[in-house]
Coordinates of C-alpha atoms in Angstrom, one line a residue:
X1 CA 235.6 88.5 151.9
X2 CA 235.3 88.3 147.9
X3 CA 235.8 85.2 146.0
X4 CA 235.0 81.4 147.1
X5 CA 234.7 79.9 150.4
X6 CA 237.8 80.4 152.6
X7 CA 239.9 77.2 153.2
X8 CA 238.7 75.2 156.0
X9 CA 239.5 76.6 159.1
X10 CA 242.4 79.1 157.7
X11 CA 241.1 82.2 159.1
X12 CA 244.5 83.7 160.6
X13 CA 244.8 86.0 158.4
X14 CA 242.3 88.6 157.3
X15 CA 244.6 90.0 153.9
X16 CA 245.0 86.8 151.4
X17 CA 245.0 86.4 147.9
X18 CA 244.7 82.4 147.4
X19 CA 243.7 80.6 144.4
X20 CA 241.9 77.2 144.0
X21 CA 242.7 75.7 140.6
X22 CA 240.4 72.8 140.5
X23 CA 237.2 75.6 141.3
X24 CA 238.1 77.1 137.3
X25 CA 235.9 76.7 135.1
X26 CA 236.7 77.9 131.6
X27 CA 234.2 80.8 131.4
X28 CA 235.0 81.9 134.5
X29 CA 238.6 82.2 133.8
X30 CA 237.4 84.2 130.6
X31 CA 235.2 86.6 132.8
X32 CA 238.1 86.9 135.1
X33 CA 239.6 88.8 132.2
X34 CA 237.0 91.1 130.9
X35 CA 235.9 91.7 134.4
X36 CA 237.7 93.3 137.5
X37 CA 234.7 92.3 140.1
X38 CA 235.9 89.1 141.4
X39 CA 233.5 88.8 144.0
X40 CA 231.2 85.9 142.7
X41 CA 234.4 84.2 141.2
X42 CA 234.7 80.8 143.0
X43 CA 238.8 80.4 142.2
X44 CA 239.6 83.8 143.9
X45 CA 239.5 84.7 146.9
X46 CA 240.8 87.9 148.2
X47 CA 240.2 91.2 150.6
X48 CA 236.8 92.9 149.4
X49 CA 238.8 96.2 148.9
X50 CA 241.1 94.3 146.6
X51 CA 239.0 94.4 143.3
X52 CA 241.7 93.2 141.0
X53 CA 241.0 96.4 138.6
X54 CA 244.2 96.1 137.0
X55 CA 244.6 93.8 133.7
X56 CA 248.2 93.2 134.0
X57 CA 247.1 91.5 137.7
X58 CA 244.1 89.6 136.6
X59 CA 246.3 87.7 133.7
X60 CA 249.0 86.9 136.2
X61 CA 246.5 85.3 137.8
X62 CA 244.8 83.9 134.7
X63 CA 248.2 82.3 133.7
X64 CA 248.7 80.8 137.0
X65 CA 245.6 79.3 137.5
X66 CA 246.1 77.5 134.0
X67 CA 249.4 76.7 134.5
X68 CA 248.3 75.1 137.9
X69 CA 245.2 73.3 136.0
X70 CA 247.1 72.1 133.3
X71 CA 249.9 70.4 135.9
X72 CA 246.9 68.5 137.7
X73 CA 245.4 68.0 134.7
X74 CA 249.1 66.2 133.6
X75 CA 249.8 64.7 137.0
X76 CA 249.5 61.0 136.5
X77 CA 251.5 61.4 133.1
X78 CA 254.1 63.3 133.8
X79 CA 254.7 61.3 137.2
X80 CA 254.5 58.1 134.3
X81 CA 257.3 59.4 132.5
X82 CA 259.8 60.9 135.0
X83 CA 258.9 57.3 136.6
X84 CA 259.8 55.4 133.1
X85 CA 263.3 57.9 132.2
X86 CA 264.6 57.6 135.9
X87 CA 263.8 53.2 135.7
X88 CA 265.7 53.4 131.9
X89 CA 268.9 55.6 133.5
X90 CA 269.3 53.3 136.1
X91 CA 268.6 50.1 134.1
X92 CA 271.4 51.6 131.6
X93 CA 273.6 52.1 134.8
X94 CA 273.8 48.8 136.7
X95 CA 274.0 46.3 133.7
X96 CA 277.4 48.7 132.5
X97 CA 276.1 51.0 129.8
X98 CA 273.8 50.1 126.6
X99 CA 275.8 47.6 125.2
X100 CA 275.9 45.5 127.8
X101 CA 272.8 46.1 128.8
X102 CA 271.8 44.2 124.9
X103 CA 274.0 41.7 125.6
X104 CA 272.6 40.6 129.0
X105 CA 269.1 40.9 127.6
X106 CA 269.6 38.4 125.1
X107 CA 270.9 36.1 127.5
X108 CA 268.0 36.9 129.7
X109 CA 270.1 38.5 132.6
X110 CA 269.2 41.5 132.9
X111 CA 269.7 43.0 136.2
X112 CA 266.6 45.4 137.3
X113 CA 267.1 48.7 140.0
X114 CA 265.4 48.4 143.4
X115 CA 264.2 52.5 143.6
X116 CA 264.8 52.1 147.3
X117 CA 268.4 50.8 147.4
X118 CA 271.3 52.7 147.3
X119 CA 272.5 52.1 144.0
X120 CA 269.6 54.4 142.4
X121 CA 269.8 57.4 141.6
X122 CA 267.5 60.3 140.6
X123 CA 266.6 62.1 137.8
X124 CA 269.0 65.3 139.1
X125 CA 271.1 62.8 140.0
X126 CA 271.8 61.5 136.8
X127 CA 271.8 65.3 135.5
X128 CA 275.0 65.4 137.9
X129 CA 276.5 62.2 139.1
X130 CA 279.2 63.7 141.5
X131 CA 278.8 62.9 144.8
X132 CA 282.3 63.2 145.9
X133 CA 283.3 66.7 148.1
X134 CA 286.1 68.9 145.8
X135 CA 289.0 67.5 147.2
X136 CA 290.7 70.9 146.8
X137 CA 288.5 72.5 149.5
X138 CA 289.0 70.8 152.7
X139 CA 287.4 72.0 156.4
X140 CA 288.9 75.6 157.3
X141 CA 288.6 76.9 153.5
X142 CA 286.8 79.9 153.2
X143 CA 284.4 78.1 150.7
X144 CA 284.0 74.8 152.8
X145 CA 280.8 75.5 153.6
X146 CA 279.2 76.7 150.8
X147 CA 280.4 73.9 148.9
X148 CA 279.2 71.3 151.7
X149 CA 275.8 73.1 151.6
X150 CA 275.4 72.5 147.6
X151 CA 276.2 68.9 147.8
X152 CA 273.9 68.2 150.6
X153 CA 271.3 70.4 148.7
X154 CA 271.6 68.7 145.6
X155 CA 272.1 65.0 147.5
X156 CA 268.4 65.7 148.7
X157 CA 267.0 64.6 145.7
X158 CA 267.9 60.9 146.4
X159 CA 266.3 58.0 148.4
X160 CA 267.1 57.6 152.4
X161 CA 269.3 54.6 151.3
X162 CA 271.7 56.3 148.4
X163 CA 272.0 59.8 150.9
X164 CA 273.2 57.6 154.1
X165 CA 275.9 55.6 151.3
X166 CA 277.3 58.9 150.5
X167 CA 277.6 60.7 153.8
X168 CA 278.9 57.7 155.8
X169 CA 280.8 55.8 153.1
X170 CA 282.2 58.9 151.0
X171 CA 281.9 61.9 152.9
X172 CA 283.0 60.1 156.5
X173 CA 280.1 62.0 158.6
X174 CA 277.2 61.1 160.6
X175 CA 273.3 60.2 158.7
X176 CA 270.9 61.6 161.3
X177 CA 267.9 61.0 159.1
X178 CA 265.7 61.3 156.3
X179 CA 262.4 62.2 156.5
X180 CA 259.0 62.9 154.6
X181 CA 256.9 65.6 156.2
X182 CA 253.3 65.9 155.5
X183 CA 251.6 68.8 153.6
X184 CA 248.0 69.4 155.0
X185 CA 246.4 71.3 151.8
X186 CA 247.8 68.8 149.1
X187 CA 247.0 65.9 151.6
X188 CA 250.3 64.2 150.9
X189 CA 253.9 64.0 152.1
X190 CA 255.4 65.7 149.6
X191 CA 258.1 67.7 151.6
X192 CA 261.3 65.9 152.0
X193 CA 264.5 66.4 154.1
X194 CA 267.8 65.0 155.8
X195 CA 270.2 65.8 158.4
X196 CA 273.7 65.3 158.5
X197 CA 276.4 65.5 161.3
X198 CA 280.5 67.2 160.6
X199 CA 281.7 65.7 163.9
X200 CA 284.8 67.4 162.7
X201 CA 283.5 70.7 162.6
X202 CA 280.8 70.4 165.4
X203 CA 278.2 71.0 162.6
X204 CA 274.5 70.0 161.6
X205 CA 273.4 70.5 157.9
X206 CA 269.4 70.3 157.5
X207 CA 268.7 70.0 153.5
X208 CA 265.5 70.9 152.0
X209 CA 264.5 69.1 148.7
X210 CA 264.0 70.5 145.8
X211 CA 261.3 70.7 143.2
X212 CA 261.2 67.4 141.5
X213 CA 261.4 67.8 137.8
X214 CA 258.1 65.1 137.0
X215 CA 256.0 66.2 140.4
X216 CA 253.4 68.2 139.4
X217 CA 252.4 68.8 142.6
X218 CA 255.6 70.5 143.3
X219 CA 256.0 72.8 140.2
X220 CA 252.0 73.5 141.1
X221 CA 253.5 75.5 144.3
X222 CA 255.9 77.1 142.2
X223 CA 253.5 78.5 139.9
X224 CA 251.4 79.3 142.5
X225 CA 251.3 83.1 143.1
X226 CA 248.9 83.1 146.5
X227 CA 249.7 84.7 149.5
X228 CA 249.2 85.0 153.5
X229 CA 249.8 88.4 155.0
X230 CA 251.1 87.8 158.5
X231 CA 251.0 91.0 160.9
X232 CA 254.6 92.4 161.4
X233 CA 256.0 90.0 158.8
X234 CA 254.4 91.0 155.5
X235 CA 253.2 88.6 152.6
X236 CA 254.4 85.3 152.1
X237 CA 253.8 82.2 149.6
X238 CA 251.1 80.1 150.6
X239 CA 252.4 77.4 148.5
X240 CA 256.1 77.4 150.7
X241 CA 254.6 77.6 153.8
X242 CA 251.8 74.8 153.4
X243 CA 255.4 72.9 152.2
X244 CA 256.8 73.8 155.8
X245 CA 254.2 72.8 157.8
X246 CA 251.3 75.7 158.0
X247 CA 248.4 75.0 160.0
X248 CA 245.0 75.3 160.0
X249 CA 245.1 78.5 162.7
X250 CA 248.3 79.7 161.5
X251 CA 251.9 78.7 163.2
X252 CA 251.4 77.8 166.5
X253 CA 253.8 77.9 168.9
X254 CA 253.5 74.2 169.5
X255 CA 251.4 71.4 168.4
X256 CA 250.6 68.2 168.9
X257 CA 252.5 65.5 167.9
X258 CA 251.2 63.2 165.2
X259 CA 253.6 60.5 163.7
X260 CA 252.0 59.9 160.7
X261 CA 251.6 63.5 159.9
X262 CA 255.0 64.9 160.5
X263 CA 255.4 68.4 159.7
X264 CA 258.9 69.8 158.6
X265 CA 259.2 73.2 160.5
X266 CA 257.9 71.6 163.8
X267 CA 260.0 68.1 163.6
X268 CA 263.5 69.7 162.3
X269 CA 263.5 72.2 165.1
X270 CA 262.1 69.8 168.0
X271 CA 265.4 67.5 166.2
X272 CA 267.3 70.6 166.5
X273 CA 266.9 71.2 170.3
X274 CA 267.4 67.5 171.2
X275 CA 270.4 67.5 169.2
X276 CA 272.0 71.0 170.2
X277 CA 270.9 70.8 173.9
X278 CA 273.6 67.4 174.0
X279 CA 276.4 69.2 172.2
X280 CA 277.2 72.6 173.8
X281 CA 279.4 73.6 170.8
X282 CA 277.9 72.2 168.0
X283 CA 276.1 75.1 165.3
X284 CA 274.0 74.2 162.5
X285 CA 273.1 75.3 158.7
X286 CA 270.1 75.1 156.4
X287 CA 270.2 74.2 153.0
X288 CA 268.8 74.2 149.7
X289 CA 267.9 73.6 145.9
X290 CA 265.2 75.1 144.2
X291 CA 262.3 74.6 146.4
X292 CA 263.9 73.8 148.8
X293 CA 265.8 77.0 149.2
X294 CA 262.5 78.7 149.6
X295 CA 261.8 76.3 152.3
X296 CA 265.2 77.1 154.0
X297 CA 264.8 80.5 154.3
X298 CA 261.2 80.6 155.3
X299 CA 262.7 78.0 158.3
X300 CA 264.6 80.9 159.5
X301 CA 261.4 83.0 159.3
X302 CA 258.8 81.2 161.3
X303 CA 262.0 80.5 163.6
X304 CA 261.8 84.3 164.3
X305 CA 258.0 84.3 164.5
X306 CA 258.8 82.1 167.5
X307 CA 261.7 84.0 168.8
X308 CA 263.4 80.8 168.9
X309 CA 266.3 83.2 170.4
X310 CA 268.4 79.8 171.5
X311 CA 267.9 78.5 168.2
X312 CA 268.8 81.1 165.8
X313 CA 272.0 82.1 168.4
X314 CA 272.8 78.3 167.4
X315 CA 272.1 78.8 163.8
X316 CA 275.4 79.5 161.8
X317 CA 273.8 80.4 158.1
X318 CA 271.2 79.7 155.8
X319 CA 272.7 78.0 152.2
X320 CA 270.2 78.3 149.2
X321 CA 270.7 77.8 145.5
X322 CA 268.3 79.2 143.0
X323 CA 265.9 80.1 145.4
X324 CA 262.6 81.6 144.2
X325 CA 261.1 84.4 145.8
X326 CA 259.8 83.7 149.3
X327 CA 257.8 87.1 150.2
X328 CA 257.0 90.9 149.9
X329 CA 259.3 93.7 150.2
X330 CA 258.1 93.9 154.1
X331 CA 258.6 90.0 154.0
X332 CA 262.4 91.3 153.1
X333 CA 262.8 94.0 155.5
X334 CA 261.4 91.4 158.7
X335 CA 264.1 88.3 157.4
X336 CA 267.3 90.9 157.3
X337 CA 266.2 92.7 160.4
X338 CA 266.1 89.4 161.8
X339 CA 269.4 87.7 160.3
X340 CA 271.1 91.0 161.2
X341 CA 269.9 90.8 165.0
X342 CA 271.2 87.0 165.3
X343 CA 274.1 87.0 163.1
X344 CA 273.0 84.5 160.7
X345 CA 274.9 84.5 157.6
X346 CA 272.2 84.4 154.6
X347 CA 274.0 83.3 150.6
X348 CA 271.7 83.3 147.5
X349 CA 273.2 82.1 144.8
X350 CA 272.2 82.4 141.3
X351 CA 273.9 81.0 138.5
X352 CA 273.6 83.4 135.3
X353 CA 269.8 83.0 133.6
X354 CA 268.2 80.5 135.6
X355 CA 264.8 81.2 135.5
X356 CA 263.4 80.0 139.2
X357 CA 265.0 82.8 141.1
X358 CA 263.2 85.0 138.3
X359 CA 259.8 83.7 140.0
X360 CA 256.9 84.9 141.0
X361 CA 257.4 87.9 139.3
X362 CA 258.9 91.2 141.0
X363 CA 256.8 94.1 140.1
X364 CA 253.5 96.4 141.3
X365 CA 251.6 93.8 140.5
X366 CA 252.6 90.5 142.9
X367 CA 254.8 92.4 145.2
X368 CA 257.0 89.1 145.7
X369 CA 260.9 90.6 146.3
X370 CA 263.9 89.1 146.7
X371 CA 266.3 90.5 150.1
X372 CA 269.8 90.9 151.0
X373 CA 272.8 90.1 148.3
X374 CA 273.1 88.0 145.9
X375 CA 275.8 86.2 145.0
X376 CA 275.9 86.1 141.4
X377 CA 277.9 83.6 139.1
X378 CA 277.7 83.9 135.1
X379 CA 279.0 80.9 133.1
X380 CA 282.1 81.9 133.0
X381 CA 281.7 80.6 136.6
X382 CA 282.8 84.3 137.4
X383 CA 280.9 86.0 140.7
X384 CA 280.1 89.1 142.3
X385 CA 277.8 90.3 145.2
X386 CA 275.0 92.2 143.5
X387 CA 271.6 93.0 145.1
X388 CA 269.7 92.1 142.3
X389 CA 270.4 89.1 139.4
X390 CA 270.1 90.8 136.3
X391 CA 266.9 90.1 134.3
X392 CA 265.3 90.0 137.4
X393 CA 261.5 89.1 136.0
X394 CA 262.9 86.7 133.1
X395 CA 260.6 87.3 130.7
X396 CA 262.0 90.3 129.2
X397 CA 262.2 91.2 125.4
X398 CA 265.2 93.0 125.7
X399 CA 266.7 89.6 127.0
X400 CA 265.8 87.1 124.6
X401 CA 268.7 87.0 122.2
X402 CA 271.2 86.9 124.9
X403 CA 269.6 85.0 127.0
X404 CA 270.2 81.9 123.5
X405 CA 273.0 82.6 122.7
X406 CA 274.2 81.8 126.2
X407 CA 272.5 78.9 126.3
X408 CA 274.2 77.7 122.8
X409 CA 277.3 78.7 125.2
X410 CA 276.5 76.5 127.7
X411 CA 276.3 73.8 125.2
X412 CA 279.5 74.1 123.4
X413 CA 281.2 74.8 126.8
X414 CA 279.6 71.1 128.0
X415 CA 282.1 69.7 125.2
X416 CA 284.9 71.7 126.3
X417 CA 285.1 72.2 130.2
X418 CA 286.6 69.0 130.5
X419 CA 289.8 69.7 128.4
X420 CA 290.0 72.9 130.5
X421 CA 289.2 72.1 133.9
X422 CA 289.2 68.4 134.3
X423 CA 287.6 64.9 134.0
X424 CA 285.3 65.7 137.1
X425 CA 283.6 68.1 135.2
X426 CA 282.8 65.5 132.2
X427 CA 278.7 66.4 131.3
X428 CA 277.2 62.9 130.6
X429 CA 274.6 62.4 127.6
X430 CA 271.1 63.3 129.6
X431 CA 272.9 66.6 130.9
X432 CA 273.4 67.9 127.6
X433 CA 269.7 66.3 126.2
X434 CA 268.9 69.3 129.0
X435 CA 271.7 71.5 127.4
X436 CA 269.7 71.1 124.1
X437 CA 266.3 71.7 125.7
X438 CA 267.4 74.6 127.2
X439 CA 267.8 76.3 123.5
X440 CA 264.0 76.5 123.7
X441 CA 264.0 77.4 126.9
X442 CA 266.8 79.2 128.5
X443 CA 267.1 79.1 131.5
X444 CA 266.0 75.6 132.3
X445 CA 269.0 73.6 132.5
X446 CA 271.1 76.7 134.6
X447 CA 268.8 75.4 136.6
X448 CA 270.5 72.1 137.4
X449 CA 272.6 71.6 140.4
X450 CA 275.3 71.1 137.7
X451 CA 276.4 74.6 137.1
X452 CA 276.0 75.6 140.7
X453 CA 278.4 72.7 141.6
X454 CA 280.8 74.2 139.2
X455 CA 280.2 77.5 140.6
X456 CA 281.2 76.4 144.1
X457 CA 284.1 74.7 142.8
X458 CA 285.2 76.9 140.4
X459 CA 283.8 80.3 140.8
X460 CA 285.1 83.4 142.7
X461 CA 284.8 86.5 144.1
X462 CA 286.2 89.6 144.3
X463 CA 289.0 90.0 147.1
X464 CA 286.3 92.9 148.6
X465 CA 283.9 90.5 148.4
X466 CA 284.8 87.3 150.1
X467 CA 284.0 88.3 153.9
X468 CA 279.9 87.5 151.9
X469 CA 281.3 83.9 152.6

């Protein structure tokens, strides 16, 4: 092997490319750039035969690496703020809006938000503050399911106490848990889930979390381009799969139980077989957001590592909303041999230019590929099945100019969607702060569960296309 010291006990896999951030020094990030012999550099590690020759490679790696140093570097500030903006939303919220809020501090009566009851709300929250199902699509509608998936994808976000409020007292179902799993190379539980129960439809919704916009722990996997080759199933995010419960010698079959280190993959399916094996008919569905789309599709994966046969014949589809890339191109080909074989519907949506199913980039270089269709909305809220977004690597010159003046679309259409569709699609204050932020940057705010909630609700497909849902 070339590069540092291998990861303790993580020797499953001969073919890696892995990255160690906090191992950077400056001049060794320079020499990684005027150099293709990465053998005495301690940040890399990688197969001998793999000598990084190629520029373009070595500054992909470069950037991540910098952008991963810079996010630990960050950490404790950035958790600060997202701390301090999500207490000032919800201060705002439950003393009735600014004004009050003056008033009652004056008289010294303020009222302060307890981050664990069910009256606070998250920083996505707040970017979208519907909780209530479309009322126009009921159980039995076509879309029903995609539309349940994005609300429980996007409900994720919240604390245990605000999810089991809105699934008992507004959705009418059954709260069959929330959970933090444990992550064994950041050391922390920084994986978060729930499960739900339609006792109306006999069905189980398991929803990922997303990527929280202040945890730089979590947009450090994002930016994370290293990879495990596993035999027969191709190259896969190291990142995603420490998220779902990698371990030490690989995925196991089995392992033993530890109840203060939970581990998502191995607790949601021994949950999974309890449940199922005590409700003949009942079918489930994974979900969700961001990074935790990844982490639903990569469920499905190690499922079929396992040849969890019982399991996937119980499984009815897998929901995810801008979903980064997961894996390689033989990654792809493994996941739709296997959805194929079991029948398990698979619906990535992307909504016009957000950039996270853009990432990590698609090219020679870093091999990472999207698979199957994707079901593409632009914001006209307009869709079609197309096996690739366009734009597909974001960054792209030829992009740039219409990638603004969409997003100065978006922000005009925040002010305007209401007359035309609705009160329920009013954008409060913070989402359109976002809108405005996403001039610089486009592509941020598509990101939001916001447009993808519209999407569901309002988008459509071509007649040809709807048997894709």
């Amino acid at each position: 092997m070339a590069g540092g010291s291998s990861e303790a006990g993580e020797d499953f896999c001969d073919n890696k490319l892995l990255l160690d951030p906090e191992e950077a020094s400056f001049f060794e990030l320079i020499y990684l750039l005027i150099s293709s012999d990465v053998k005495s550099r301690r940040f890399v590690e990688c197969p001998e035969e793999q000598r990084l020759r190629d520029f373009s490679h070595r500054w992909l790696i470069f950037i991540s690496v910098v952008a991963q140093k810079f996010l630990l570097y960050c950490r404790n500030p950035m958790a600060h703020i997202g701390h301090a903006i999500e207490t000032w939303l919800n201060l705002v919220s439950i003393n009735g809006g600014l004004f009050r809020l003056i008033l009652k501090s004056l008289k010294g009566d303020v009222a302060w938000p307890d981050r664990l009851s069910a009256r606070f709300t998250s920083l996505v929250g707040n970017l979208d503050s519907r909780v209530e199902m479309d009322r126009s699509i009921r159980a039995g509608h076509r879309k029903y399911k995609s539309s349940l998936a994005l609300m429980a994808a996007k409900l994720s976000y919240e604390n245990e106490a605000f999810i089991k409020s809105i699934i008992t007292d507004h959705w009418n179902m059954k709260f069959l848990g929330f959970y933090n799993f444990w992550n064994e190379h950041q050391k922390l539980h920084s994986t978060q889930a729930f499960m739900l129960e339609n006792t109306d439809l006999n069905l189980i919704v398991v929803a990922f979390r997303g990527t929280n916009p202040f945890d730089a722990y979590a947009w450090c996997t994002d930016v994370d381009f290293s990879w495990y080759e596993l035999q027969g199933m191709g190259k896969i995010h190291r990142g995603f799969m420490h998220a779902l419960g990698l371990q030490k010698n690989g995925w196991p079959t089995e392992i033993e139980p530890n109840k203060d280190h939970l581990y998502a993959y191995y607790e949601i399916r021994r949950l999974l077989r309890d449940i199922l094996s005590k409700n003949e008919k009942a079918k489930f569905i994974v979900t969700g957001h961001s990074l935790g789309g990844a982490l639903a599709i990569l469920f499905v994966g190690v499922l079929a590592i396992h040849k969890e046969a019982w399991l996937l014949d119980r499984m009815e589809g897998v929901y995810t909303f801008g979903q980064p890339r997961v894996g390689d191109r033989e990654f792809g080909s493994f996941m739709e041999d296997k959805l194929k074989e079991n029948d398990v519907r698979y619906l990535r949506y992307v909504y016009c230019n957000d950039m996270v199913p853009r990432l990590p980039y698609d090219d020679s270089t870093l091999f990472y590929k999207h698979f199957g269709p994707c079901l593409y909305y632009n914001s006209l809220y307009q869709g079609k099945v197309l096996w690739e977004e366009p734009n597909k690597n974001y960054f792209n010159l030829f992009w740039v100019i219409p990638k603004n003046l969409n997003a100065m679309w978006e922000l005009i259409r925040s002010f305007i969607i209401p007359c035309l569709k609705g009160q329920s699609y009013i954008e409060g204050w913070f989402m359109r702060v976002f809108r405005i932020i996403g001039l610089a940057i486009p592509g941020l705010s598509a990101h939001t569960p916001q447009d993808y909630d519209n999407s569901t609700r309002l988008g459509s497909l071509p007649q040809l296309q709807l048997h894709q849902d």
